[in-house]
Short mmCIF file of C-alpha atoms in Angstrom, two decimals:
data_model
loop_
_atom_site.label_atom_id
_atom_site.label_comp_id
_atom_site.label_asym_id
_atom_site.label_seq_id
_atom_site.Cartn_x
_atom_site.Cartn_y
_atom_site.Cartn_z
CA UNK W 1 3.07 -0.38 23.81
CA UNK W 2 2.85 -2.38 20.90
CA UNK W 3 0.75 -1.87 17.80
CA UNK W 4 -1.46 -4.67 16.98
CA UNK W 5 -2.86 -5.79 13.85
CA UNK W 6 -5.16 -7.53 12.70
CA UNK W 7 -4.80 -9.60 9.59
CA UNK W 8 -7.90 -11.47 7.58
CA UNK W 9 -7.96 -13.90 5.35
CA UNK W 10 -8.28 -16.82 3.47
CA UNK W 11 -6.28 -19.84 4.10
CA UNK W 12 -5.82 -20.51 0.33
CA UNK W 13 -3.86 -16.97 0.73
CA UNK W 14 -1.54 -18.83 3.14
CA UNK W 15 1.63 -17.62 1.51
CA UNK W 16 0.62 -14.61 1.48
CA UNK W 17 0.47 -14.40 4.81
CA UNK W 18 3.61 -15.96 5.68
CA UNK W 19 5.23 -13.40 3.47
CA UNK W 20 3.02 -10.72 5.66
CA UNK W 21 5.00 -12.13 9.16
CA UNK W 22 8.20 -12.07 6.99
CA UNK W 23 8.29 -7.97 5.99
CA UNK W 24 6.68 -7.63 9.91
CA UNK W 25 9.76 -9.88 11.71
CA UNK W 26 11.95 -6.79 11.89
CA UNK W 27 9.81 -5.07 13.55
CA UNK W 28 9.22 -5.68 17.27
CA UNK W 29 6.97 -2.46 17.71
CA UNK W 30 4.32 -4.22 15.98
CA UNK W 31 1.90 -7.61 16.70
CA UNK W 32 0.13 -9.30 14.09
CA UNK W 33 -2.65 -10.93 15.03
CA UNK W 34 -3.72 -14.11 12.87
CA UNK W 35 -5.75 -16.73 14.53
CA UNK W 36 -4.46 -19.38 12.93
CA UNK W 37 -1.46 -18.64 15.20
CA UNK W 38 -3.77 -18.48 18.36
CA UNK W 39 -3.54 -22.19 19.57
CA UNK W 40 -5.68 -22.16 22.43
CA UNK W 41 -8.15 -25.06 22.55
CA UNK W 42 -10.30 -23.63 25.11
CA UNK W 43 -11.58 -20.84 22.96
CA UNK W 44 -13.91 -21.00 20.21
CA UNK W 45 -12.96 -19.89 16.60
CA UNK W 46 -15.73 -17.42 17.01
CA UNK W 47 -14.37 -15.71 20.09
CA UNK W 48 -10.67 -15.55 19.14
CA UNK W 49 -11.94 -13.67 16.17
CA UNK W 50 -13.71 -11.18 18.19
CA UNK W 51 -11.52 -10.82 20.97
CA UNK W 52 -8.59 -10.21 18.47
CA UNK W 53 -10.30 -8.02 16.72
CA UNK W 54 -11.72 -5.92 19.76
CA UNK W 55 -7.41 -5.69 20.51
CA UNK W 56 -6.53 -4.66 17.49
CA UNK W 57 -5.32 -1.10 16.42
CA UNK W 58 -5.55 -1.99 12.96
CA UNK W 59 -8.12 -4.18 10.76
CA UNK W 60 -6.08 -5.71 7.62
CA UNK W 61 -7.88 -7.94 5.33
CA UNK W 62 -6.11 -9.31 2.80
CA UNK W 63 -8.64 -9.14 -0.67
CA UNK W 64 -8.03 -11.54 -3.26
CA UNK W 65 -9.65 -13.49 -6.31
CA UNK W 66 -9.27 -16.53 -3.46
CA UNK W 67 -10.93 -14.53 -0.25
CA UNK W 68 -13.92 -12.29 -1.73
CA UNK W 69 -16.22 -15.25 -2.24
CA UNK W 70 -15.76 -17.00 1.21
CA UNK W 71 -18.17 -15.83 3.62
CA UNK W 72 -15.76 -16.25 6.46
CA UNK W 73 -13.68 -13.00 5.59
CA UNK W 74 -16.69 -11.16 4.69
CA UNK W 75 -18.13 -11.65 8.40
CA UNK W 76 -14.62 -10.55 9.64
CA UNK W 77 -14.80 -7.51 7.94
CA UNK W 78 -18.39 -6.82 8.50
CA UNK W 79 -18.02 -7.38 12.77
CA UNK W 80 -14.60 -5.01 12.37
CA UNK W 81 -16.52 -2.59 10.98
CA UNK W 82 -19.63 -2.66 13.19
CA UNK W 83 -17.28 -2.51 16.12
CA UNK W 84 -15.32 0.71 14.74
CA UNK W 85 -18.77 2.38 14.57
CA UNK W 86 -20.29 1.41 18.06
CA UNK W 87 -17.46 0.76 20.10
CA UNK W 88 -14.31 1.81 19.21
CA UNK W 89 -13.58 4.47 16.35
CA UNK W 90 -9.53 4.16 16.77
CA UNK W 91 -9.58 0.85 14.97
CA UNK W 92 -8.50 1.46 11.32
CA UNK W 93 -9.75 -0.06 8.55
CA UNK W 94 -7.04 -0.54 5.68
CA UNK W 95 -7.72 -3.27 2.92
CA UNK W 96 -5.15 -4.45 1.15
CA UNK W 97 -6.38 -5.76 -2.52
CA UNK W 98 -5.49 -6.75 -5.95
CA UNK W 99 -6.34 -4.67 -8.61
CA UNK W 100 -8.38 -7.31 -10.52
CA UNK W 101 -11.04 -7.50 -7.56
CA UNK W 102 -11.93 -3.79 -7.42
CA UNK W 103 -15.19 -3.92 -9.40
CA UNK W 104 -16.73 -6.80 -7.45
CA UNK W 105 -16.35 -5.70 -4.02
CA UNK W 106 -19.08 -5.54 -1.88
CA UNK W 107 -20.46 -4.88 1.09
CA UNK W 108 -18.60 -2.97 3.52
CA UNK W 109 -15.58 -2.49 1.26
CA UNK W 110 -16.35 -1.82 -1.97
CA UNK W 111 -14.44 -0.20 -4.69
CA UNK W 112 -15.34 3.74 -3.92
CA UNK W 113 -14.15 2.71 -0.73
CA UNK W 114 -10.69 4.47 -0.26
CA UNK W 115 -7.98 1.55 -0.56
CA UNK W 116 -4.57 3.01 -1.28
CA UNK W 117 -3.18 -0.52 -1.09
CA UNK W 118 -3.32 -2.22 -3.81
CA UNK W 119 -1.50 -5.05 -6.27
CA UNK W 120 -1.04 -6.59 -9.61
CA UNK W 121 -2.38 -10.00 -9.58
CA UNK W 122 -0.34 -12.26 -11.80
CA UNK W 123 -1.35 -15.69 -12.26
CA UNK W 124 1.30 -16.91 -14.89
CA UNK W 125 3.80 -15.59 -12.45
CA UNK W 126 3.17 -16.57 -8.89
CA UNK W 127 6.73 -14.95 -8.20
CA UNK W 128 5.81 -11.65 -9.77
CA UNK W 129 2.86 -11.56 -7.94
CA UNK W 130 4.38 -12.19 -4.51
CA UNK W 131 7.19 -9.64 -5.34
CA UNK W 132 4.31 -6.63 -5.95
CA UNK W 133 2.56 -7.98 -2.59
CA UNK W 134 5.48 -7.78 -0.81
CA UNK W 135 6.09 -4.10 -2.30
CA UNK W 136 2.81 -3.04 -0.89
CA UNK W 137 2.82 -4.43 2.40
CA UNK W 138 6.56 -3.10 3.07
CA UNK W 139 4.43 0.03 2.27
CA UNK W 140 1.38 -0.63 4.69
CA UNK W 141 4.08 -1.07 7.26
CA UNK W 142 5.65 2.02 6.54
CA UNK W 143 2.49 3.93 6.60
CA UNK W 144 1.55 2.49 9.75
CA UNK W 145 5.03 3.21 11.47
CA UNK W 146 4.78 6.67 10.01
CA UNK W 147 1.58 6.81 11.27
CA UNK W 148 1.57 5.63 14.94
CA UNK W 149 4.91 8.27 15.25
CA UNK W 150 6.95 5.28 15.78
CA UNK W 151 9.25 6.33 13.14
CA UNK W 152 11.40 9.57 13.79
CA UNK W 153 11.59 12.15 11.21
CA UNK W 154 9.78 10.00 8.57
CA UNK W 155 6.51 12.06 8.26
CA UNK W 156 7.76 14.31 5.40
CA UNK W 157 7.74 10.59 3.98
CA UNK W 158 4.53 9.69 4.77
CA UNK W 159 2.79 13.09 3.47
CA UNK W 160 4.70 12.37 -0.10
CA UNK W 161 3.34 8.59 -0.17
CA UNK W 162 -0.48 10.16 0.46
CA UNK W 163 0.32 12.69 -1.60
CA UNK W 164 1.07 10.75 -4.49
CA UNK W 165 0.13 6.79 -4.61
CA UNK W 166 -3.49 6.48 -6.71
CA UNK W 167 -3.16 9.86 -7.66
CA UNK W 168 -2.36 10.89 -11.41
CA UNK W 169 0.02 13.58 -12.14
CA UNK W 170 0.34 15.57 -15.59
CA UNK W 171 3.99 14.64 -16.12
CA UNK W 172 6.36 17.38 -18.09
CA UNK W 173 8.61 15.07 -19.15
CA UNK W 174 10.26 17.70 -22.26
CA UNK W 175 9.92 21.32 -20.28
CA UNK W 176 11.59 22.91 -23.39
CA UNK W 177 8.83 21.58 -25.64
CA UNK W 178 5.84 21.35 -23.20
CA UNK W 179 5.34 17.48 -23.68
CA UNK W 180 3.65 15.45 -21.21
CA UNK W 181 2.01 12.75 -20.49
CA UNK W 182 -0.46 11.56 -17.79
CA UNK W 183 1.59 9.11 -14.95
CA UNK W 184 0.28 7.02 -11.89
CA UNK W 185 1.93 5.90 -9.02
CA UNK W 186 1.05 2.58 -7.29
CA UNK W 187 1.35 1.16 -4.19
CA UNK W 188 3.27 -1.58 -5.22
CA UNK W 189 5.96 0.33 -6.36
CA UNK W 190 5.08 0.61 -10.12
CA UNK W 191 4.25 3.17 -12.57
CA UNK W 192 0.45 1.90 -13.16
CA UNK W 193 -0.26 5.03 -15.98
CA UNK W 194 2.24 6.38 -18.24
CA UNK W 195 4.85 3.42 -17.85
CA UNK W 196 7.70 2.86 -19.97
CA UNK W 197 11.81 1.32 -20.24
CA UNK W 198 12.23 5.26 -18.65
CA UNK W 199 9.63 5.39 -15.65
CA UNK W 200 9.29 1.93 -14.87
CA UNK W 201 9.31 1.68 -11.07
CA UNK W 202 9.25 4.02 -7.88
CA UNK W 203 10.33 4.55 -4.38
CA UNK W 204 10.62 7.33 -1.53
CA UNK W 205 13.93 8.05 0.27
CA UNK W 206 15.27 10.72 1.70
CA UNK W 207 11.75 12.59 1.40
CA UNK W 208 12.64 12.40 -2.15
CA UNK W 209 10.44 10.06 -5.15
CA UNK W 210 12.54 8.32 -6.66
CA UNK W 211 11.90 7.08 -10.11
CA UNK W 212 13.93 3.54 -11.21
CA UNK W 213 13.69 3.07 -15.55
CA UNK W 214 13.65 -1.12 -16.35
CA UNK W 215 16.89 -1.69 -15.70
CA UNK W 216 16.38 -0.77 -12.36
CA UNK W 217 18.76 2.68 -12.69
CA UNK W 218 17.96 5.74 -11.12
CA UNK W 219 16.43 7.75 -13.82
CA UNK W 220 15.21 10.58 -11.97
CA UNK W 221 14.34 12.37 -8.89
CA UNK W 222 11.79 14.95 -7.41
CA UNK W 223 11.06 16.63 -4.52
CA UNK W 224 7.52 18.14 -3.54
CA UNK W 225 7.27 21.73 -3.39
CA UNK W 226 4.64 22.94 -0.94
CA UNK W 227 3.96 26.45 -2.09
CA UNK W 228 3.40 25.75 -5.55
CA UNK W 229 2.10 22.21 -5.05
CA UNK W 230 4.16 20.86 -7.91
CA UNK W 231 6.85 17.49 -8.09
CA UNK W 232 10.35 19.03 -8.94
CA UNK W 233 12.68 17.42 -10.61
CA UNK W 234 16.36 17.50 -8.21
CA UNK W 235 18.15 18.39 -11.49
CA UNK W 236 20.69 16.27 -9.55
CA UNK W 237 23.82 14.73 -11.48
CA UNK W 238 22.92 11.76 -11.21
CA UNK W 239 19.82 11.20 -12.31
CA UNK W 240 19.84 9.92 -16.68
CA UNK W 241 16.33 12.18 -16.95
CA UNK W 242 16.05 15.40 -18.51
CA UNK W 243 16.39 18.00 -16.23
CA UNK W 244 14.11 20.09 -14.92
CA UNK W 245 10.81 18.15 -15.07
CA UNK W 246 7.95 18.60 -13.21
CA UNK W 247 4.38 16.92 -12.52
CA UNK W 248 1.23 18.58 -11.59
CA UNK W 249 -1.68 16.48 -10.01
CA UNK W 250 -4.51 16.38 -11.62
CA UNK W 251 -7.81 17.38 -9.54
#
């Protein structure tokens, strides 16, 4: 049975969207449902809404500078989330939205709302921007694959990306002379506190996180230890990094 999600928007996020159904094509386990896809005639705008929504396993609207002033998306979210509370408390909820936006959300999702997806905005760079969006939503389908157990052996992976994406970490970054610095990990796959040419980007593989410096070189690599709740460096050859590094997360 197929996963279905879904997606809201605003048609002046149209690329955005089209990007969406690209990172989703390899994967036949899950539907996305976007209206503007739904061709019927014979059914109002109204009631392919609803009915897709009532289908769906996941709500996804897509928050932008362009979609939190129409009224449209805001009525899509608002009827998702009154029908998760009368009807149907499977459907889940999970915003993705740029950064920018956070402060003037409203209404049913609002910025103490928990929304672990989240990316730079970039308007002098439309093709930076669409490379962090695409970063996040190859991580909302990860997360959701993870999720729905449609992914062997990948929920070590998905416990590390909870574990660690919004969350700050006291980074140890010179054990041998206790310097640190405070680091945070986003969903797009950048460093979005403590970032430098050394910890520029991340990534998760092989339940390990994998830190990238500018150049795009593995620079180092940790691994979670559950008893003392502490990021470990691998100390593996590899890795450029000073070895043995740690991070703590900060409560």
């Amino acid at each position: 049975m197929k996963i279905k999600l879904f997606i809201s928007y605003s048609e002046k996020d149209k690329k955005k969207i089209t990007l969406i159904e690209k990172v989703f094509s390899d994967t036949p386990e899950i539907e996305l449902i976007i209206i503007a896809n739904n061709k019927s005639e014979m059914v109002t705008l109204t009631k392919k809404v609803t009915d897709g929504i009532k289908k769906a396993d996941y709500f996804i609207p897509i928050l932008t500078k362009q979609s939190i002033t129409e009224q449209w998306i805001n009525q899509e979210i608002g009827y998702a989330n009154a029908y998760k509370e009368t009807k149907n408390e499977s459907i889940n909820i999970l915003p993705v939205a740029e950064k920018s936006i956070l402060n003037n959300l409203k209404g049913f999702i609002h910025k103490q709302f928990d929304i672990s997806f989240l990316f730079e905005g970039d308007e002098l760079s439309p093709r930076t921007e669409s490379i962090r969006f695409k970063k996040t939503i190859i991580a909302l389908k990860e997360f959701i694959l993870d999720n729905s157990n449609l992914k062997s052996g990948k929920t070590k992976t998905n416990d590390l990306y909870n574990l660690i994406v919004n969350k700050q970490f006291n980074f140890v970054f010179k054990p041998e002379m206790n310097k640190s610095k405070v680091i945070e990990f986003s969903p797009d796959g950048t460093i979005a506190k403590g970032r430098n040419q050394n910890e520029d980007t991340w990534e998760i593989k092989n339940e390990k996180l994998l830190i990238k410096n500018s150049e795009g070189k593995l620079f180092s690599s940790f691994t979670y230890d559950t008893k003392s709740k502490i990021l470990k460096h691998t100390n593996e050859p590899n890795t450029l990094s000073i070895k043995d590094q740690y991070m703590v997360p900060l409560e």
